[in-house]
Coordinates of C-alpha atoms in Angstrom, one line a residue:
M1 CA 15.0 -4.0 17.6
S2 CA 12.1 -4.2 15.2
L3 CA 12.0 -1.5 12.4
K4 CA 9.1 1.0 12.7
V5 CA 6.5 1.5 10.0
K6 CA 4.7 4.7 9.6
C7 CA 1.0 4.4 8.9
P8 CA 0.5 6.4 5.6
I9 CA -3.0 7.4 6.7
C10 CA -2.4 8.8 10.1
G11 CA 1.1 8.8 10.7
Y12 CA 1.2 6.3 13.6
K13 CA 4.5 4.4 14.1
C14 CA 4.6 0.9 15.0
T15 CA 6.2 -2.6 14.1
K16 CA 5.1 -4.6 11.1
T17 CA 3.3 -7.0 13.6
E18 CA 1.4 -4.1 15.1
Y19 CA 0.7 -2.4 11.7
A20 CA -1.8 -4.9 10.5
K21 CA -3.7 -4.7 13.8
H22 CA -3.5 -0.9 13.7
L23 CA -5.0 -0.9 10.2
E24 CA -7.9 -3.4 11.2
S25 CA -8.8 -1.3 14.1
Y26 CA -8.6 2.2 12.8
H27 CA -8.7 2.0 9.1
V28 CA -11.1 -0.7 8.3
E29 CA -11.7 0.2 4.6
D30 CA -8.1 0.6 3.9
Y31 CA -7.5 -2.6 5.8
Q32 CA -9.9 -4.5 3.5
R33 CA -8.5 -2.9 0.4
I34 CA -5.0 -4.1 1.3
V35 CA -6.3 -7.7 1.9
D36 CA -7.9 -7.7 -1.5
E37 CA -4.8 -6.5 -3.0
I38 CA -2.9 -9.3 -1.3
N39 CA -5.0 -11.9 -2.8
K40 CA -4.7 -10.3 -6.3
D41 CA -1.0 -10.2 -6.1
I42 CA -0.8 -13.8 -5.1
K43 CA -3.0 -14.9 -7.8
N44 CA -0.8 -12.9 -10.2
G45 CA 2.2 -14.9 -9.2
M46 CA 3.9 -12.6 -6.8
S47 CA 5.7 -14.4 -3.8
I48 CA 4.5 -14.1 -0.2
K49 CA 7.8 -12.4 0.7
D50 CA 7.4 -9.8 -2.0
V51 CA 3.8 -9.1 -1.0
A52 CA 4.7 -8.6 2.5
Q53 CA 7.5 -6.2 1.6
K54 CA 5.2 -4.3 -0.7
N55 CA 2.7 -3.7 2.0
S56 CA 5.1 -3.4 4.9
L57 CA 3.5 -6.4 6.5
T58 CA 4.9 -9.6 7.9
E59 CA 4.9 -12.8 5.9
R60 CA 3.1 -14.4 8.7
F61 CA 0.1 -11.9 8.2
V62 CA 0.2 -12.5 4.4
K63 CA 0.0 -16.2 4.9
G64 CA -3.0 -15.7 7.4
V65 CA -5.0 -13.8 4.7
L66 CA -4.6 -16.5 2.3
G67 CA -5.6 -18.9 5.0
Y68 CA -9.0 -17.1 5.6
R69 CA -9.8 -17.3 2.0
T70 CA -9.0 -20.9 1.6
L71 CA -10.7 -21.9 4.9
V72 CA -13.8 -23.6 3.4
K73 CA -11.7 -25.6 0.9
E74 CA -9.3 -26.8 3.6
E75 CA -12.3 -27.9 5.9
M76 CA -13.7 -29.9 3.0
T77 CA -10.3 -31.6 2.7
N78 CA -10.6 -32.5 6.4
Y79 CA -14.1 -33.4 6.4
N80 CA -14.7 -35.1 2.9
V81 CA -18.2 -36.2 2.8
S82 CA -17.8 -39.4 5.0
K83 CA -20.4 -40.1 7.7
A84 CA -19.6 -38.5 11.0
K85 CA -17.7 -40.6 13.6
T86 CA -18.6 -39.3 17.0
E87 CA -20.0 -40.4 20.2
I88 CA -21.1 -37.1 21.7
W89 CA -24.4 -36.0 20.1
E90 CA -25.8 -33.6 22.7
P91 CA -24.5 -30.6 24.8
E92 CA -23.7 -31.8 28.4
D93 CA -26.1 -30.2 31.0
F94 CA -28.1 -28.1 28.4
S95 CA -30.8 -25.9 29.7
L96 CA -32.9 -23.5 27.7
E97 CA -32.1 -19.9 27.9
T98 CA -34.7 -17.7 29.9
T99 CA -33.4 -14.2 29.7
T100 CA -32.5 -11.6 27.2
V101 CA -28.6 -12.0 27.7
W102 CA -27.1 -15.2 26.5
G103 CA -23.3 -16.3 26.9
F104 CA -21.6 -19.5 25.9
P105 CA -18.0 -19.6 27.2
D106 CA -17.9 -23.2 25.9
R107 CA -18.6 -22.9 22.1
G108 CA -20.0 -26.2 21.7
D109 CA -18.2 -29.2 19.9
W110 CA -20.8 -32.0 19.9
A111 CA -22.0 -33.9 16.9
T112 CA -20.2 -32.6 13.7
H113 CA -19.8 -28.9 15.0
S114 CA -16.5 -27.3 14.7
G115 CA -15.4 -23.6 15.3
K116 CA -12.9 -23.9 12.3
Y117 CA -15.2 -22.2 9.8
R118 CA -14.5 -18.5 10.4
G119 CA -17.6 -16.5 11.4
N120 CA -20.0 -19.4 12.1
W121 CA -22.2 -19.2 15.3
S122 CA -22.2 -21.2 18.4
P123 CA -24.6 -24.4 18.0
Y124 CA -26.1 -23.3 21.4
I125 CA -27.8 -20.4 19.5
P126 CA -29.7 -22.3 16.9
R127 CA -30.5 -25.1 19.6
N128 CA -32.2 -22.5 21.8
V129 CA -34.1 -21.0 18.9
I130 CA -35.2 -24.1 17.5
L131 CA -36.4 -25.6 20.8
R132 CA -38.3 -22.5 21.8
Y133 CA -39.8 -21.5 18.4
S134 CA -40.6 -24.7 16.6
N135 CA -42.0 -28.2 17.0
E136 CA -40.8 -31.7 15.8
N137 CA -41.1 -32.1 12.0
D138 CA -41.3 -28.2 11.5
V139 CA -39.3 -26.8 8.6
V140 CA -36.4 -24.6 9.7
L141 CA -34.7 -22.5 7.1
D142 CA -31.3 -21.0 7.2
Q143 CA -30.6 -19.0 4.0
F144 CA -26.9 -18.3 4.9
V145 CA -26.2 -21.9 5.9
G146 CA -22.4 -21.6 5.8
S147 CA -20.8 -24.9 7.4
G148 CA -24.3 -26.1 8.4
T149 CA -24.5 -25.5 12.2
T150 CA -28.3 -24.7 12.1
L151 CA -29.2 -27.7 10.0
V152 CA -27.1 -30.0 12.4
E153 CA -29.0 -28.8 15.3
A154 CA -32.4 -29.0 13.3
K155 CA -31.7 -32.6 12.4
L156 CA -30.7 -33.6 15.8
L157 CA -33.9 -32.0 17.2
G158 CA -36.1 -33.8 14.8
R159 CA -37.0 -30.9 12.5
R160 CA -36.5 -30.7 8.8
G161 CA -33.8 -28.3 7.9
L162 CA -33.4 -26.4 4.6
G163 CA -30.2 -24.6 4.0
V164 CA -29.2 -22.2 1.4
D165 CA -25.9 -20.6 0.6
I166 CA -24.5 -18.9 -2.5
N167 CA -21.2 -20.4 -2.1
P168 CA -20.8 -23.9 -3.5
D169 CA -17.9 -24.8 -1.2
A170 CA -19.9 -23.9 1.9
V171 CA -22.9 -26.1 0.6
K172 CA -20.5 -29.0 0.1
L173 CA -19.2 -28.4 3.8
A174 CA -22.8 -28.2 5.1
L175 CA -23.7 -31.4 3.2
S176 CA -20.8 -33.3 4.8
N177 CA -21.7 -32.1 8.4
V178 CA -25.3 -33.2 8.2
N179 CA -24.4 -36.6 6.8
F180 CA -25.2 -38.6 9.9
E181 CA -27.8 -40.8 11.2
H182 CA -28.8 -40.1 14.7
K183 CA -32.4 -39.6 16.2
C184 CA -33.1 -38.3 13.3
G185 CA -34.6 -35.3 11.4
L186 CA -34.0 -34.3 7.8
A187 CA -31.6 -31.8 6.1
D188 CA -31.5 -30.5 2.6
V189 CA -29.0 -28.0 1.3
H190 CA -29.2 -25.9 -1.9
I191 CA -26.9 -23.7 -3.7
G192 CA -29.0 -20.3 -3.8
D193 CA -29.4 -16.7 -3.1
A194 CA -31.1 -15.5 0.1
R195 CA -32.5 -12.6 -2.0
N196 CA -34.5 -14.9 -4.3
L197 CA -35.7 -18.1 -2.7
D198 CA -37.9 -18.9 -5.7
F199 CA -37.8 -22.5 -5.2
V200 CA -39.4 -22.0 -1.6
K201 CA -43.4 -21.6 -1.7
D202 CA -45.1 -18.8 -0.1
S203 CA -45.9 -19.4 3.8
S204 CA -44.2 -22.8 3.8
I205 CA -41.5 -22.3 6.5
D206 CA -42.1 -22.7 10.2
L207 CA -39.0 -21.0 11.5
I208 CA -36.1 -19.0 10.1
C209 CA -32.9 -19.2 12.0
T210 CA -29.9 -17.4 10.3
H211 CA -26.6 -15.7 10.8
P212 CA -25.8 -13.4 7.7
P213 CA -22.5 -11.8 7.1
Y214 CA -21.9 -8.5 8.9
S215 CA -21.4 -6.5 5.6
N216 CA -17.8 -7.0 4.4
I217 CA -16.1 -7.5 7.7
I218 CA -15.4 -11.2 6.7
K219 CA -15.4 -12.1 3.1
Y220 CA -16.6 -15.7 2.5
S221 CA -15.7 -16.2 -1.0
D222 CA -13.6 -14.9 -3.9
N223 CA -15.9 -12.7 -5.8
I224 CA -19.1 -14.8 -6.2
E225 CA -21.7 -12.5 -7.7
G226 CA -24.2 -11.8 -5.0
D227 CA -22.2 -12.8 -2.0
L228 CA -23.3 -10.1 0.5
S229 CA -20.0 -10.4 2.3
H230 CA -18.6 -8.3 -0.5
Y231 CA -21.0 -5.4 -0.1
D232 CA -20.2 -2.3 2.0
I233 CA -22.7 -1.1 4.5
P234 CA -25.0 1.1 2.3
E235 CA -25.3 -1.5 -0.5
F236 CA -25.5 -4.4 2.2
L237 CA -28.5 -2.9 3.8
K238 CA -30.3 -2.5 0.5
E239 CA -29.7 -6.2 -0.4
M240 CA -30.6 -7.3 3.2
Y241 CA -34.1 -5.6 2.6
K242 CA -34.5 -8.2 -0.2
V243 CA -33.5 -11.0 2.1
A244 CA -35.9 -9.7 4.8
S245 CA -38.9 -9.5 2.1
E246 CA -38.1 -13.0 1.0
S247 CA -38.1 -14.0 4.7
Y248 CA -41.5 -12.6 5.1
R249 CA -42.9 -14.3 1.9
V250 CA -41.9 -17.8 2.9
L251 CA -42.6 -17.6 6.6
K252 CA -45.9 -18.8 7.8
R253 CA -48.2 -16.3 9.6
G254 CA -47.6 -16.5 13.3
R255 CA -44.3 -18.0 13.1
F256 CA -40.7 -16.7 13.9
C257 CA -37.5 -15.5 12.3
A258 CA -34.3 -15.4 14.2
V259 CA -31.3 -13.2 12.9
L260 CA -27.9 -12.9 14.6
M261 CA -26.1 -9.7 13.6
G262 CA -23.2 -7.6 15.1
D263 CA -22.0 -4.1 15.0
T264 CA -18.8 -2.6 13.6
R265 CA -16.3 0.3 13.6
R266 CA -15.5 2.7 10.8
K267 CA -12.7 5.3 11.4
G268 CA -12.9 4.7 15.2
N269 CA -16.6 5.1 15.5
I270 CA -19.2 2.7 16.2
I271 CA -21.7 1.7 13.2
P272 CA -24.8 0.2 14.7
L273 CA -25.2 -2.4 12.0
G274 CA -27.3 -4.6 14.1
F275 CA -30.0 -2.1 14.7
R276 CA -30.0 -1.0 11.0
V277 CA -30.6 -4.6 9.9
M278 CA -33.4 -4.9 12.6
E279 CA -35.0 -1.9 11.0
V280 CA -34.8 -3.4 7.5
F281 CA -36.6 -6.6 8.7
C282 CA -39.4 -4.4 10.4
K283 CA -39.6 -2.4 7.2
A284 CA -40.3 -5.7 5.4
G285 CA -43.3 -6.4 7.5
L286 CA -42.0 -8.5 10.5
T287 CA -42.8 -7.6 14.0
L288 CA -39.9 -7.3 16.6
K289 CA -40.7 -9.7 19.4
E290 CA -37.3 -10.0 21.4
I291 CA -33.8 -8.6 21.3
V292 CA -31.3 -11.0 22.8
I293 CA -27.8 -9.8 23.8
K294 CA -25.3 -12.5 22.8
E295 CA -22.0 -12.1 24.6
Q296 CA -18.8 -12.9 22.6
H297 CA -16.5 -14.9 24.8
N298 CA -13.8 -15.5 22.1
C299 CA -13.4 -12.0 20.6
T300 CA -10.0 -10.4 20.3
S301 CA -9.6 -9.2 23.8
T302 CA -5.9 -9.8 24.0
G303 CA -3.6 -7.8 26.1
Y304 CA -2.6 -5.7 23.0
W305 CA -6.2 -4.9 22.3
K306 CA -7.0 -4.0 25.7
K307 CA -4.0 -1.6 25.8
Q308 CA -5.1 -0.2 22.5
S309 CA -8.6 0.4 23.7
I310 CA -7.3 2.5 26.6
K311 CA -4.6 4.3 24.6
Y312 CA -7.1 5.5 21.9
N313 CA -10.1 5.7 24.0
F314 CA -12.6 3.1 22.4
L315 CA -14.3 0.0 23.8
L316 CA -13.9 -3.5 22.5
I317 CA -17.2 -4.9 20.8
A318 CA -18.0 -8.0 22.9
H319 CA -21.6 -8.6 22.0
E320 CA -24.0 -9.4 19.1
Y321 CA -27.7 -9.0 18.8
L322 CA -30.1 -12.0 18.2
F323 CA -33.2 -10.4 16.9
I324 CA -36.6 -12.5 17.1
F325 CA -39.1 -11.4 14.7
K326 CA -42.7 -12.7 14.2
K327 CA -45.0 -12.6 11.1

């Protein structure tokens, strides 16, 4: 029989396996603090076993935390920077979305796309946005480029992709993913800060298509200064205003900016992060044209979470918002 752990915050009793899930669901800030402490302890030479015992967690969970933080580097080992070897360059039976609800049960694995980079978006999203809101040879900017999903689609569709990321490892991964010769558009990737795109001229971008971090829900680097995935919601929104202002500056008049953003929970209550980010972009001068509800088909809807949602009376978040703005 598994030993019970008592949550020091609310007194809930559960197994070590359930404890991590309980913290993530009901005590998000404390959960993030523990994750940060785990990484610090490991860096300071503490063993995985000792870290697990210290925090009343399983060794498997501690290994998982370390896996998230090293994911980009592991992906670089897998990809290297060799040219892509694939025969599947387009999605099968693709058709352009025509409503304000989008859902992609098949995430999409054509070309160099992979779902291994935690938090990246389905390539169906930038494909739809690029086809609807840009033309061949247009310049498409993604200032949170991550693993390069947007740039891969821009290149496949004959556009000129410009990617920016503050994380050098993400830039290397994006460069490897766009290193193919097919069709073919162009792709350029820079290490940079989405809040200050000083190397991009005013009114030079035809389309912005980007997927920022959702505050500090997933941290994409180890304390890189300016990485917005380390900012809690109030500061995150302040910094996103700078991102929105730069987006307005570099975008051509009459052209479009697409931003994917999701909500979160704090202390059991929903935080409408999506709409708060939407307001930030409107405040920066952009006009809201469309709101697309993007269904999440691969969210954490396991039997465990379904039971928890009924037991503690909360709904599982199974959607994100794709905001389409116009300058």
